C-alpha cells in the first residue's frame, strides 16, 4: 500500500501519519499527548520512542543508521524472528532471522482509552521468507505508543506440526554513557558469555560495562532496570512470554567494525533484549499462538 492508501485506511488525524522516508521505505509517525515514535514498516521496526516527559528519547537509533530495502536499521527495536543469532544449520541465512528486513503490512490502528496510539502489523511472506522458513506460521507485531511503549510479538502456528521459534525484541535503549550505567534484575542469573566462548557464568550483582558485553541470560522472566544517573532516569524493561534476556554493548572495536554507530554512538546506547533464545527457544504447537511482550517506561530520578 502507498502512504496515501495507508493514511486513508489506518491514519489517525493528528496522531498517526504514514509517509515515505529514507531509502524509499514507508514509515509511521506517531505523536500523541503522552509520547512520540517512528516505526518503519519494513521489519515492523520501531525506530525511536520518546515519552513526552523525557527530553531524550528512550529508544535510541544511530545517526548513521542505513535505511534501505532488505537492510536492518542500527537501533530502535529490531524484531529478531524466527531464529535468534546465527541460524542453527545455514550459515548463509541472515543473523537474527529475516523478519526485520522484509516488508510487513499494517493490519490495524486505534486510539486507546488512555489516549495511547496502537498499530498492528503482520509479516508479508515473500520468496526469501518461504525459502528460509518452510513453515506455515503467521507473525504479528502490536505496538502501543504512549507514556509507556508496549511491543508484542505473536507467532501463530497455522501448520500441522510443532514449530520451534527463537526470537527477540532487540531494543536499543538511550543512555547517558555506557561506562556509567548499571542494569539490575539479573542478579544470580545464569548467562552464556558470547565474549568468552559462550561459557556459562552466574551474574554477580548489577551488570556494569567496561568493555564489550554480549550475554544471553537464560531462564529469567525478571524485569530489568537501567540505572542512568547521567540522564537522571531509570529505564524499566518489563516482559511477559520471554524466558531469556540479552544484554549487549559492542564497545569501541566492534562498533567501529560495524560502521553504523557513528564516532561514539555506542557510548549512548545499550541493548536489553527480551528474548526466547538458547535454552529458552519456544515450541508452538499446531493451531496455537505464543506472544512475547516487552513494556518500556522511564522514571525521572
Ligand atoms: O544481541 C546481541 C547480538 O547478537 C550481538 O552478538 C551483535 O551481533 C548484535 O546482536 C547486533 O547484531 P546485528 O545483526 O543487528 O548487527
PDB file of C-alpha atoms and ligand atoms in Angstrom:
ATOM      1  CA  UNK A   1       0.000   0.000   0.000  1.00  0.00           C
ATOM      2  CA  UNK A   2       1.150   3.542  -0.680  1.00  0.00           C
ATOM      3  CA  UNK A   3       1.380   6.082   2.145  1.00  0.00           C
ATOM      4  CA  UNK A   4      -1.792   7.706   0.746  1.00  0.00           C
ATOM      5  CA  UNK A   5      -3.672   4.404   0.866  1.00  0.00           C
ATOM      6  CA  UNK A   6      -2.314   3.691   4.365  1.00  0.00           C
ATOM      7  CA  UNK A   7      -3.408   7.124   5.579  1.00  0.00           C
ATOM      8  CA  UNK A   8      -6.875   6.613   4.101  1.00  0.00           C
ATOM      9  CA  UNK A   9      -7.316   3.238   5.803  1.00  0.00           C
ATOM     10  CA  UNK A  10      -5.232   3.456   9.005  1.00  0.00           C
ATOM     11  CA  UNK A  11      -4.254   7.104   9.500  1.00  0.00           C
ATOM     12  CA  UNK A  12      -5.454   8.900  12.640  1.00  0.00           C
ATOM     13  CA  UNK A  13      -5.658  12.667  12.284  1.00  0.00           C
ATOM     14  CA  UNK A  14      -3.088  14.388  14.454  1.00  0.00           C
ATOM     15  CA  UNK A  15      -1.744  11.067  15.840  1.00  0.00           C
ATOM     16  CA  UNK A  16      -0.719   8.602  13.137  1.00  0.00           C
ATOM     17  CA  UNK A  17       0.572   9.541   9.701  1.00  0.00           C
ATOM     18  CA  UNK A  18       2.255   7.336   7.098  1.00  0.00           C
ATOM     19  CA  UNK A  19       4.926   8.761   4.825  1.00  0.00           C
ATOM     20  CA  UNK A  20       7.711   7.702   2.521  1.00  0.00           C
ATOM     21  CA  UNK A  21      11.115   8.291   4.093  1.00  0.00           C
ATOM     22  CA  UNK A  22      14.793   7.452   3.751  1.00  0.00           C
ATOM     23  CA  UNK A  23      15.671   4.669   1.349  1.00  0.00           C
ATOM     24  CA  UNK A  24      12.173   4.806  -0.106  1.00  0.00           C
ATOM     25  CA  UNK A  25      10.893   2.961   2.953  1.00  0.00           C
ATOM     26  CA  UNK A  26       7.465   3.687   4.437  1.00  0.00           C
ATOM     27  CA  UNK A  27       7.297   4.994   7.992  1.00  0.00           C
ATOM     28  CA  UNK A  28       4.510   5.526  10.501  1.00  0.00           C
ATOM     29  CA  UNK A  29       4.917   8.681  12.564  1.00  0.00           C
ATOM     30  CA  UNK A  30       3.047   8.593  15.868  1.00  0.00           C
ATOM     31  CA  UNK A  31       2.586  11.675  18.044  1.00  0.00           C
ATOM     32  CA  UNK A  32       0.103  11.922  20.906  1.00  0.00           C
ATOM     33  CA  UNK A  33      -0.123  13.788  24.216  1.00  0.00           C
ATOM     34  CA  UNK A  34       1.950  11.135  26.012  1.00  0.00           C
ATOM     35  CA  UNK A  35       4.602  10.090  23.552  1.00  0.00           C
ATOM     36  CA  UNK A  36       6.023  10.122  20.032  1.00  0.00           C
ATOM     37  CA  UNK A  37       7.510   7.354  17.914  1.00  0.00           C
ATOM     38  CA  UNK A  38       8.608   6.423  14.438  1.00  0.00           C
ATOM     39  CA  UNK A  39       8.060   2.912  13.058  1.00  0.00           C
ATOM     40  CA  UNK A  40       9.411   1.585   9.763  1.00  0.00           C
ATOM     41  CA  UNK A  41       7.006  -0.803   8.034  1.00  0.00           C
ATOM     42  CA  UNK A  42       9.955  -2.891   6.817  1.00  0.00           C
ATOM     43  CA  UNK A  43      10.561  -5.269   9.698  1.00  0.00           C
ATOM     44  CA  UNK A  44       7.767  -3.663  11.757  1.00  0.00           C
ATOM     45  CA  UNK A  45      10.783  -1.877  13.146  1.00  0.00           C
ATOM     46  CA  UNK A  46      10.088   0.716  15.833  1.00  0.00           C
ATOM     47  CA  UNK A  47      12.892   3.172  15.161  1.00  0.00           C
ATOM     48  CA  UNK A  48      12.525   5.604  18.050  1.00  0.00           C
ATOM     49  CA  UNK A  49      10.286   6.412  21.006  1.00  0.00           C
ATOM     50  CA  UNK A  50      10.203   9.389  23.369  1.00  0.00           C
ATOM     51  CA  UNK A  51       7.687   9.782  26.180  1.00  0.00           C
ATOM     52  CA  UNK A  52       6.754  13.472  26.346  1.00  0.00           C
ATOM     53  CA  UNK A  53       8.067  13.849  29.915  1.00  0.00           C
ATOM     54  CA  UNK A  54      11.591  12.914  28.761  1.00  0.00           C
ATOM     55  CA  UNK A  55      13.917  15.338  26.956  1.00  0.00           C
ATOM     56  CA  UNK A  56      15.913  12.438  25.478  1.00  0.00           C
ATOM     57  CA  UNK A  57      14.364   9.542  23.537  1.00  0.00           C
ATOM     58  CA  UNK A  58      14.246   6.252  25.466  1.00  0.00           C
ATOM     59  CA  UNK A  59      14.697   4.106  22.347  1.00  0.00           C
ATOM     60  CA  UNK A  60      17.940   5.000  20.539  1.00  0.00           C
ATOM     61  CA  UNK A  61      18.678   4.999  16.830  1.00  0.00           C
ATOM     62  CA  UNK A  62      22.057   5.665  15.255  1.00  0.00           C
ATOM     63  CA  UNK A  63      22.644   8.898  13.357  1.00  0.00           C
ATOM     64  CA  UNK A  64      24.428   6.687  10.833  1.00  0.00           C
ATOM     65  CA  UNK A  65      21.709   4.056  10.546  1.00  0.00           C
ATOM     66  CA  UNK A  66      21.257   2.867   6.974  1.00  0.00           C
ATOM     67  CA  UNK A  67      17.733   2.815   5.565  1.00  0.00           C
ATOM     68  CA  UNK A  68      17.351   0.590   2.504  1.00  0.00           C
ATOM     69  CA  UNK A  69      15.181  -2.317   1.354  1.00  0.00           C
ATOM     70  CA  UNK A  70      16.481  -5.525   2.883  1.00  0.00           C
ATOM     71  CA  UNK A  71      18.859  -3.730   5.272  1.00  0.00           C
ATOM     72  CA  UNK A  72      18.477  -3.839   9.071  1.00  0.00           C
ATOM     73  CA  UNK A  73      18.389  -0.482  10.849  1.00  0.00           C
ATOM     74  CA  UNK A  74      21.003   0.201  13.568  1.00  0.00           C
ATOM     75  CA  UNK A  75      18.922   0.977  16.610  1.00  0.00           C
ATOM     76  CA  UNK A  76      15.281   1.030  17.575  1.00  0.00           C
ATOM     77  CA  UNK A  77      13.669  -2.319  18.364  1.00  0.00           C
ATOM     78  CA  UNK A  78      14.680  -4.821  15.674  1.00  0.00           C
ATOM     79  CA  UNK A  79      12.406  -7.881  15.507  1.00  0.00           C
ATOM     80  CA  UNK A  80      14.617 -10.966  15.617  1.00  0.00           C
ATOM     81  CA  UNK A  81      12.495 -13.864  14.288  1.00  0.00           C
ATOM     82  CA  UNK A  82      12.142 -16.842  13.641  1.00  0.00           C
ATOM     83  CA  UNK A  83      15.618 -17.514  14.977  1.00  0.00           C
ATOM     84  CA  UNK A  84      17.977 -15.543  17.255  1.00  0.00           C
ATOM     85  CA  UNK A  85      21.650 -15.154  16.377  1.00  0.00           C
ATOM     86  CA  UNK A  86      23.101 -17.396  13.679  1.00  0.00           C
ATOM     87  CA  UNK A  87      20.806 -19.935  12.001  1.00  0.00           C
ATOM     88  CA  UNK A  88      21.409 -23.390  13.506  1.00  0.00           C
ATOM     89  CA  UNK A  89      22.437 -25.029  10.242  1.00  0.00           C
ATOM     90  CA  UNK A  90      22.507 -22.446   7.413  1.00  0.00           C
ATOM     91  CA  UNK A  91      25.464 -20.083   7.803  1.00  0.00           C
ATOM     92  CA  UNK A  92      24.285 -18.117   4.748  1.00  0.00           C
ATOM     93  CA  UNK A  93      20.976 -17.198   6.354  1.00  0.00           C
ATOM     94  CA  UNK A  94      20.793 -13.711   7.974  1.00  0.00           C
ATOM     95  CA  UNK A  95      21.709 -13.394  11.654  1.00  0.00           C
ATOM     96  CA  UNK A  96      18.630 -12.894  13.858  1.00  0.00           C
ATOM     97  CA  UNK A  97      16.265 -14.198  11.160  1.00  0.00           C
ATOM     98  CA  UNK A  98      14.756 -12.427   8.174  1.00  0.00           C
ATOM     99  CA  UNK A  99      11.717 -10.730   9.778  1.00  0.00           C
ATOM    100  CA  UNK A 100      13.472  -7.385  10.308  1.00  0.00           C
ATOM    101  CA  UNK A 101      14.442  -6.991   6.646  1.00  0.00           C
ATOM    102  CA  UNK A 102      11.219  -7.927   4.822  1.00  0.00           C
ATOM    103  CA  UNK A 103       8.023  -5.925   4.282  1.00  0.00           C
ATOM    104  CA  UNK A 104       5.225  -6.033   6.860  1.00  0.00           C
ATOM    105  CA  UNK A 105       1.629  -4.932   6.226  1.00  0.00           C
ATOM    106  CA  UNK A 106      -0.379  -2.707   8.558  1.00  0.00           C
ATOM    107  CA  UNK A 107      -3.444  -4.572   9.812  1.00  0.00           C
ATOM    108  CA  UNK A 108      -4.912  -2.092  12.262  1.00  0.00           C
ATOM    109  CA  UNK A 109      -4.664   1.183  14.147  1.00  0.00           C
ATOM    110  CA  UNK A 110      -6.580   2.684  17.053  1.00  0.00           C
ATOM    111  CA  UNK A 111      -6.629   5.325  19.768  1.00  0.00           C
ATOM    112  CA  UNK A 112      -6.858   3.516  23.131  1.00  0.00           C
ATOM    113  CA  UNK A 113      -8.937   4.665  26.070  1.00  0.00           C
ATOM    114  CA  UNK A 114      -5.874   6.201  27.777  1.00  0.00           C
ATOM    115  CA  UNK A 115      -5.014   8.166  24.633  1.00  0.00           C
ATOM    116  CA  UNK A 116      -2.163   5.897  23.516  1.00  0.00           C
ATOM    117  CA  UNK A 117      -1.827   5.001  19.841  1.00  0.00           C
ATOM    118  CA  UNK A 118      -1.938   1.349  18.779  1.00  0.00           C
ATOM    119  CA  UNK A 119      -0.725  -0.025  15.457  1.00  0.00           C
ATOM    120  CA  UNK A 120      -0.621  -3.681  14.379  1.00  0.00           C
ATOM    121  CA  UNK A 121       1.325  -5.261  11.533  1.00  0.00           C
ATOM    122  CA  UNK A 122       1.904  -8.710  10.065  1.00  0.00           C
ATOM    123  CA  UNK A 123       4.851 -10.057   8.096  1.00  0.00           C
ATOM    124  CA  UNK A 124       4.319 -10.477   4.349  1.00  0.00           C
ATOM    125  CA  UNK A 125       5.693 -13.855   3.320  1.00  0.00           C
ATOM    126  CA  UNK A 126       7.943 -13.412   0.265  1.00  0.00           C
ATOM    127  CA  UNK A 127      10.284 -15.761  -1.600  1.00  0.00           C
ATOM    128  CA  UNK A 128      13.123 -15.108   0.881  1.00  0.00           C
ATOM    129  CA  UNK A 129      10.846 -15.960   3.788  1.00  0.00           C
ATOM    130  CA  UNK A 130       9.486 -19.096   2.192  1.00  0.00           C
ATOM    131  CA  UNK A 131      12.992 -20.262   1.213  1.00  0.00           C
ATOM    132  CA  UNK A 132      14.375 -19.757   4.715  1.00  0.00           C
ATOM    133  CA  UNK A 133      11.321 -20.763   6.693  1.00  0.00           C
ATOM    134  CA  UNK A 134       9.322 -23.707   5.289  1.00  0.00           C
ATOM    135  CA  UNK A 135       6.651 -23.499   7.979  1.00  0.00           C
ATOM    136  CA  UNK A 136       3.092 -22.212   7.913  1.00  0.00           C
ATOM    137  CA  UNK A 137       3.267 -19.547  10.584  1.00  0.00           C
ATOM    138  CA  UNK A 138       1.874 -16.026  10.943  1.00  0.00           C
ATOM    139  CA  UNK A 139       3.747 -13.399  12.911  1.00  0.00           C
ATOM    140  CA  UNK A 140       2.270 -10.117  14.096  1.00  0.00           C
ATOM    141  CA  UNK A 141       3.614  -7.107  15.932  1.00  0.00           C
ATOM    142  CA  UNK A 142       1.463  -4.838  18.090  1.00  0.00           C
ATOM    143  CA  UNK A 143       2.933  -1.522  19.208  1.00  0.00           C
ATOM    144  CA  UNK A 144       1.253   0.767  21.737  1.00  0.00           C
ATOM    145  CA  UNK A 145       2.848   4.212  21.987  1.00  0.00           C
ATOM    146  CA  UNK A 146       2.116   6.476  24.955  1.00  0.00           C
ATOM    147  CA  UNK A 147       3.761   7.309  28.262  1.00  0.00           C
ATOM    148  CA  UNK A 148       4.970   3.698  28.048  1.00  0.00           C
ATOM    149  CA  UNK A 149       5.917   1.702  24.985  1.00  0.00           C
ATOM    150  CA  UNK A 150       4.473  -1.798  24.618  1.00  0.00           C
ATOM    151  CA  UNK A 151       5.692  -4.163  21.896  1.00  0.00           C
ATOM    152  CA  UNK A 152       4.057  -7.582  21.465  1.00  0.00           C
ATOM    153  CA  UNK A 153       5.299 -10.201  19.005  1.00  0.00           C
ATOM    154  CA  UNK A 154       2.826 -13.025  18.343  1.00  0.00           C
ATOM    155  CA  UNK A 155       3.597 -16.221  16.444  1.00  0.00           C
ATOM    156  CA  UNK A 156       0.689 -18.431  15.331  1.00  0.00           C
ATOM    157  CA  UNK A 157       1.398 -21.952  14.084  1.00  0.00           C
ATOM    158  CA  UNK A 158      -1.018 -22.489  11.172  1.00  0.00           C
ATOM    159  CA  UNK A 159       0.644 -25.750  10.217  1.00  0.00           C
ATOM    160  CA  UNK A 160       0.095 -29.315  11.385  1.00  0.00           C
ATOM    161  CA  UNK A 161       3.445 -29.882  13.123  1.00  0.00           C
ATOM    162  CA  UNK A 162       5.088 -28.188  16.117  1.00  0.00           C
ATOM    163  CA  UNK A 163       7.490 -25.358  15.197  1.00  0.00           C
ATOM    164  CA  UNK A 164      10.498 -24.081  17.192  1.00  0.00           C
ATOM    165  CA  UNK A 165      10.940 -20.293  17.379  1.00  0.00           C
ATOM    166  CA  UNK A 166      13.898 -18.211  18.533  1.00  0.00           C
ATOM    167  CA  UNK A 167      13.041 -14.513  18.867  1.00  0.00           C
ATOM    168  CA  UNK A 168      13.884 -11.215  20.497  1.00  0.00           C
ATOM    169  CA  UNK A 169      12.856  -7.611  20.656  1.00  0.00           C
ATOM    170  CA  UNK A 170      16.442  -6.437  20.200  1.00  0.00           C
ATOM    171  CA  UNK A 171      15.853  -2.989  21.654  1.00  0.00           C
ATOM    172  CA  UNK A 172      18.494  -0.253  21.828  1.00  0.00           C
ATOM    173  CA  UNK A 173      17.948   1.968  24.869  1.00  0.00           C
ATOM    174  CA  UNK A 174      19.317   5.533  25.011  1.00  0.00           C
ATOM    175  CA  UNK A 175      21.665   6.116  27.980  1.00  0.00           C
ATOM    176  CA  UNK A 176      23.983   8.883  29.174  1.00  0.00           C
ATOM    177  CA  UNK A 177      27.190   6.840  28.949  1.00  0.00           C
ATOM    178  CA  UNK A 178      27.795   3.081  28.774  1.00  0.00           C
ATOM    179  CA  UNK A 179      30.573   3.291  31.365  1.00  0.00           C
ATOM    180  CA  UNK A 180      28.293   4.836  33.977  1.00  0.00           C
ATOM    181  CA  UNK A 181      25.093   2.761  33.943  1.00  0.00           C
ATOM    182  CA  UNK A 182      24.099  -0.270  35.983  1.00  0.00           C
ATOM    183  CA  UNK A 183      21.495  -2.836  34.933  1.00  0.00           C
ATOM    184  CA  UNK A 184      19.657  -4.569  37.764  1.00  0.00           C
ATOM    185  CA  UNK A 185      17.252  -7.508  37.713  1.00  0.00           C
ATOM    186  CA  UNK A 186      19.630 -10.199  36.517  1.00  0.00           C
ATOM    187  CA  UNK A 187      21.445 -10.862  39.771  1.00  0.00           C
ATOM    188  CA  UNK A 188      22.148 -14.577  40.264  1.00  0.00           C
ATOM    189  CA  UNK A 189      21.050 -15.492  36.724  1.00  0.00           C
ATOM    190  CA  UNK A 190      22.973 -17.904  34.529  1.00  0.00           C
ATOM    191  CA  UNK A 191      24.238 -16.389  31.304  1.00  0.00           C
ATOM    192  CA  UNK A 192      26.048 -17.523  28.175  1.00  0.00           C
ATOM    193  CA  UNK A 193      29.008 -15.189  27.754  1.00  0.00           C
ATOM    194  CA  UNK A 194      29.394 -14.719  23.986  1.00  0.00           C
ATOM    195  CA  UNK A 195      32.513 -12.636  24.564  1.00  0.00           C
ATOM    196  CA  UNK A 196      34.140 -15.609  26.315  1.00  0.00           C
ATOM    197  CA  UNK A 197      33.369 -18.573  24.075  1.00  0.00           C
ATOM    198  CA  UNK A 198      29.772 -18.883  25.216  1.00  0.00           C
ATOM    199  CA  UNK A 199      30.830 -20.078  28.666  1.00  0.00           C
ATOM    200  CA  UNK A 200      28.060 -20.387  31.253  1.00  0.00           C
ATOM    201  CA  UNK A 201      28.521 -17.997  34.163  1.00  0.00           C
ATOM    202  CA  UNK A 202      26.477 -16.555  37.016  1.00  0.00           C
ATOM    203  CA  UNK A 203      25.692 -12.857  37.272  1.00  0.00           C
ATOM    204  CA  UNK A 204      27.065 -11.336  40.463  1.00  0.00           C
ATOM    205  CA  UNK A 205      25.352  -8.083  41.342  1.00  0.00           C
ATOM    206  CA  UNK A 206      24.241  -5.495  38.810  1.00  0.00           C
ATOM    207  CA  UNK A 207      25.528  -5.594  35.221  1.00  0.00           C
ATOM    208  CA  UNK A 208      28.102  -2.870  34.535  1.00  0.00           C
ATOM    209  CA  UNK A 209      30.180  -2.427  31.365  1.00  0.00           C
ATOM    210  CA  UNK A 210      33.919  -1.792  30.996  1.00  0.00           C
ATOM    211  CA  UNK A 211      34.237  -3.397  27.550  1.00  0.00           C
ATOM    212  CA  UNK A 212      32.202  -5.410  25.033  1.00  0.00           C
ATOM    213  CA  UNK A 213      29.325  -7.247  26.750  1.00  0.00           C
ATOM    214  CA  UNK A 214      27.280  -9.877  24.891  1.00  0.00           C
ATOM    215  CA  UNK A 215      25.387 -12.098  27.294  1.00  0.00           C
ATOM    216  CA  UNK A 216      22.320 -14.298  26.928  1.00  0.00           C
ATOM    217  CA  UNK A 217      20.737 -14.624  30.377  1.00  0.00           C
ATOM    218  CA  UNK A 218      18.641 -17.793  30.431  1.00  0.00           C
ATOM    219  CA  UNK A 219      15.626 -18.854  32.486  1.00  0.00           C
ATOM    220  CA  UNK A 220      14.764 -15.359  33.598  1.00  0.00           C
ATOM    221  CA  UNK A 221      11.395 -13.646  33.369  1.00  0.00           C
ATOM    222  CA  UNK A 222      12.545 -10.734  35.522  1.00  0.00           C
ATOM    223  CA  UNK A 223      12.104  -7.074  34.715  1.00  0.00           C
ATOM    224  CA  UNK A 224      15.329  -5.117  34.276  1.00  0.00           C
ATOM    225  CA  UNK A 225      16.149  -1.562  35.276  1.00  0.00           C
ATOM    226  CA  UNK A 226      18.817   0.582  33.613  1.00  0.00           C
ATOM    227  CA  UNK A 227      20.020   2.991  36.295  1.00  0.00           C
ATOM    228  CA  UNK A 228      21.246   6.107  34.484  1.00  0.00           C
ATOM    229  CA  UNK A 229      22.495   8.872  36.782  1.00  0.00           C
ATOM    230  CA  UNK A 230      23.802  10.982  33.889  1.00  0.00           C
ATOM    231  CA  UNK A 231      20.374  11.224  32.254  1.00  0.00           C
ATOM    232  CA  UNK A 232      18.812  11.335  35.736  1.00  0.00           C
ATOM    233  CA  UNK A 233      16.417   8.483  35.000  1.00  0.00           C
ATOM    234  CA  UNK A 234      15.779   4.800  35.360  1.00  0.00           C
ATOM    235  CA  UNK A 235      14.512   2.866  32.344  1.00  0.00           C
ATOM    236  CA  UNK A 236      12.319  -0.116  33.205  1.00  0.00           C
ATOM    237  CA  UNK A 237      12.002  -3.074  30.866  1.00  0.00           C
ATOM    238  CA  UNK A 238       9.179  -5.425  31.911  1.00  0.00           C
ATOM    239  CA  UNK A 239       8.301  -8.526  29.910  1.00  0.00           C
ATOM    240  CA  UNK A 240       5.945 -11.489  29.582  1.00  0.00           C
ATOM    241  CA  UNK A 241       6.266 -14.551  27.394  1.00  0.00           C
ATOM    242  CA  UNK A 242      10.054 -14.256  27.431  1.00  0.00           C
ATOM    243  CA  UNK A 243      12.441 -16.506  29.361  1.00  0.00           C
ATOM    244  CA  UNK A 244      15.741 -15.005  28.224  1.00  0.00           C
ATOM    245  CA  UNK A 245      17.253 -11.520  28.352  1.00  0.00           C
ATOM    246  CA  UNK A 246      20.206 -10.404  26.245  1.00  0.00           C
ATOM    247  CA  UNK A 247      22.500  -7.555  27.275  1.00  0.00           C
ATOM    248  CA  UNK A 248      24.800  -6.139  24.613  1.00  0.00           C
ATOM    249  CA  UNK A 249      27.207  -3.313  24.118  1.00  0.00           C
ATOM    250  CA  UNK A 250      29.616  -3.582  21.176  1.00  0.00           C
ATOM    251  CA  UNK A 251      32.167  -1.245  22.759  1.00  0.00           C
ATOM    252  CA  UNK A 252      34.532   0.616  20.540  1.00  0.00           C
ATOM    253  CA  UNK A 253      36.219  -2.041  18.366  1.00  0.00           C
ATOM    254  CA  UNK A 254      33.089  -3.936  17.311  1.00  0.00           C
ATOM    255  CA  UNK A 255      31.162  -0.679  16.860  1.00  0.00           C
ATOM    256  CA  UNK A 256      33.898   0.627  14.544  1.00  0.00           C
ATOM    257  CA  UNK A 257      33.807  -2.635  12.557  1.00  0.00           C
ATOM    258  CA  UNK A 258      30.017  -2.429  12.192  1.00  0.00           C
ATOM    259  CA  UNK A 259      30.451   1.105  10.868  1.00  0.00           C
ATOM    260  CA  UNK A 260      26.929   2.409  11.558  1.00  0.00           C
ATOM    261  CA  UNK A 261      27.231   3.574  15.166  1.00  0.00           C
ATOM    262  CA  UNK A 262      28.974   6.838  14.424  1.00  0.00           C
ATOM    263  CA  UNK A 263      32.124   8.003  16.244  1.00  0.00           C
ATOM    264  CA  UNK A 264      30.871   7.296  19.757  1.00  0.00           C
ATOM    265  CA  UNK A 265      27.199   6.420  19.307  1.00  0.00           C
ATOM    266  CA  UNK A 266      27.901   3.121  21.047  1.00  0.00           C
ATOM    267  CA  UNK A 267      28.554   5.017  24.293  1.00  0.00           C
ATOM    268  CA  UNK A 268      24.966   6.322  24.311  1.00  0.00           C
ATOM    269  CA  UNK A 269      23.162   3.008  23.889  1.00  0.00           C
ATOM    270  CA  UNK A 270      22.805  -0.374  25.491  1.00  0.00           C
ATOM    271  CA  UNK A 271      20.702  -3.279  24.258  1.00  0.00           C
ATOM    272  CA  UNK A 272      18.456  -5.006  26.784  1.00  0.00           C
ATOM    273  CA  UNK A 273      16.645  -7.576  24.688  1.00  0.00           C
ATOM    274  CA  UNK A 274      13.544  -9.511  25.733  1.00  0.00           C
ATOM    275  CA  UNK A 275      14.067 -12.865  24.075  1.00  0.00           C
ATOM    276  CA  UNK A 276      13.413 -16.574  23.736  1.00  0.00           C
ATOM    277  CA  UNK A 277      16.787 -17.939  22.699  1.00  0.00           C
ATOM    278  CA  UNK A 278      19.473 -20.502  23.617  1.00  0.00           C
ATOM    279  CA  UNK A 279      17.985 -22.775  26.326  1.00  0.00           C
ATOM    280  CA  UNK A 280      14.715 -20.886  26.012  1.00  0.00           C
ATOM    281  CA  UNK A 281      13.579 -21.218  22.386  1.00  0.00           C
ATOM    282  CA  UNK A 282       9.841 -21.855  22.288  1.00  0.00           C
ATOM    283  CA  UNK A 283       7.907 -24.637  20.571  1.00  0.00           C
ATOM    284  CA  UNK A 284       4.491 -23.584  19.259  1.00  0.00           C
ATOM    285  CA  UNK A 285       2.052 -26.467  18.805  1.00  0.00           C
ATOM    286  CA  UNK A 286      -0.183 -26.680  15.708  1.00  0.00           C
ATOM    287  CA  UNK A 287      -3.034 -24.213  15.939  1.00  0.00           C
ATOM    288  CA  UNK A 288      -1.501 -22.463  18.964  1.00  0.00           C
ATOM    289  CA  UNK A 289      -0.038 -18.957  19.403  1.00  0.00           C
ATOM    290  CA  UNK A 290       2.801 -17.564  21.523  1.00  0.00           C
ATOM    291  CA  UNK A 291       3.276 -13.895  22.433  1.00  0.00           C
ATOM    292  CA  UNK A 292       6.416 -12.158  23.663  1.00  0.00           C
ATOM    293  CA  UNK A 293       5.681  -8.728  25.154  1.00  0.00           C
ATOM    294  CA  UNK A 294       8.023  -6.018  26.395  1.00  0.00           C
ATOM    295  CA  UNK A 295       6.917  -2.828  28.155  1.00  0.00           C
ATOM    296  CA  UNK A 296       9.333   0.104  28.396  1.00  0.00           C
ATOM    297  CA  UNK A 297       8.998   3.115  30.707  1.00  0.00           C
ATOM    298  CA  UNK A 298      11.244   5.850  32.059  1.00  0.00           C
ATOM    299  CA  UNK A 299      11.210   7.216  35.616  1.00  0.00           C
ATOM    300  CA  UNK A 300      12.933  10.543  36.267  1.00  0.00           C
ATOM    301  CA  UNK A 301      15.181  10.388  39.330  1.00  0.00           C
TER     302      UNK A 301
HETATM  303  O1  LIG B   1      22.104  -9.390  20.649  1.00  0.00           O
HETATM  304  C1  LIG B   1      23.488  -9.189  20.562  1.00  0.00           C
HETATM  305  C2  LIG B   1      23.965  -9.579  19.166  1.00  0.00           C
HETATM  306  O2  LIG B   1      23.652 -10.924  18.900  1.00  0.00           O
HETATM  307  C3  LIG B   1      25.453  -9.299  19.054  1.00  0.00           C
HETATM  308  O3  LIG B   1      26.199 -10.503  19.010  1.00  0.00           O
HETATM  309  C4  LIG B   1      25.570  -8.484  17.756  1.00  0.00           C
HETATM  310  O4  LIG B   1      25.674  -9.332  16.633  1.00  0.00           O
HETATM  311  C5  LIG B   1      24.225  -7.752  17.808  1.00  0.00           C
HETATM  312  O5  LIG B   1      23.302  -8.776  18.178  1.00  0.00           O
HETATM  313  C6  LIG B   1      23.848  -6.957  16.574  1.00  0.00           C
HETATM  314  O6  LIG B   1      23.613  -7.782  15.518  1.00  0.00           O
HETATM  315  P1  LIG B   1      23.184  -7.102  14.104  1.00  0.00           P
HETATM  316  O7  LIG B   1      22.929  -8.275  13.221  1.00  0.00           O
HETATM  317  O8  LIG B   1      21.951  -6.285  14.349  1.00  0.00           O
HETATM  318  O9  LIG B   1      24.338  -6.228  13.704  1.00  0.00           O
END
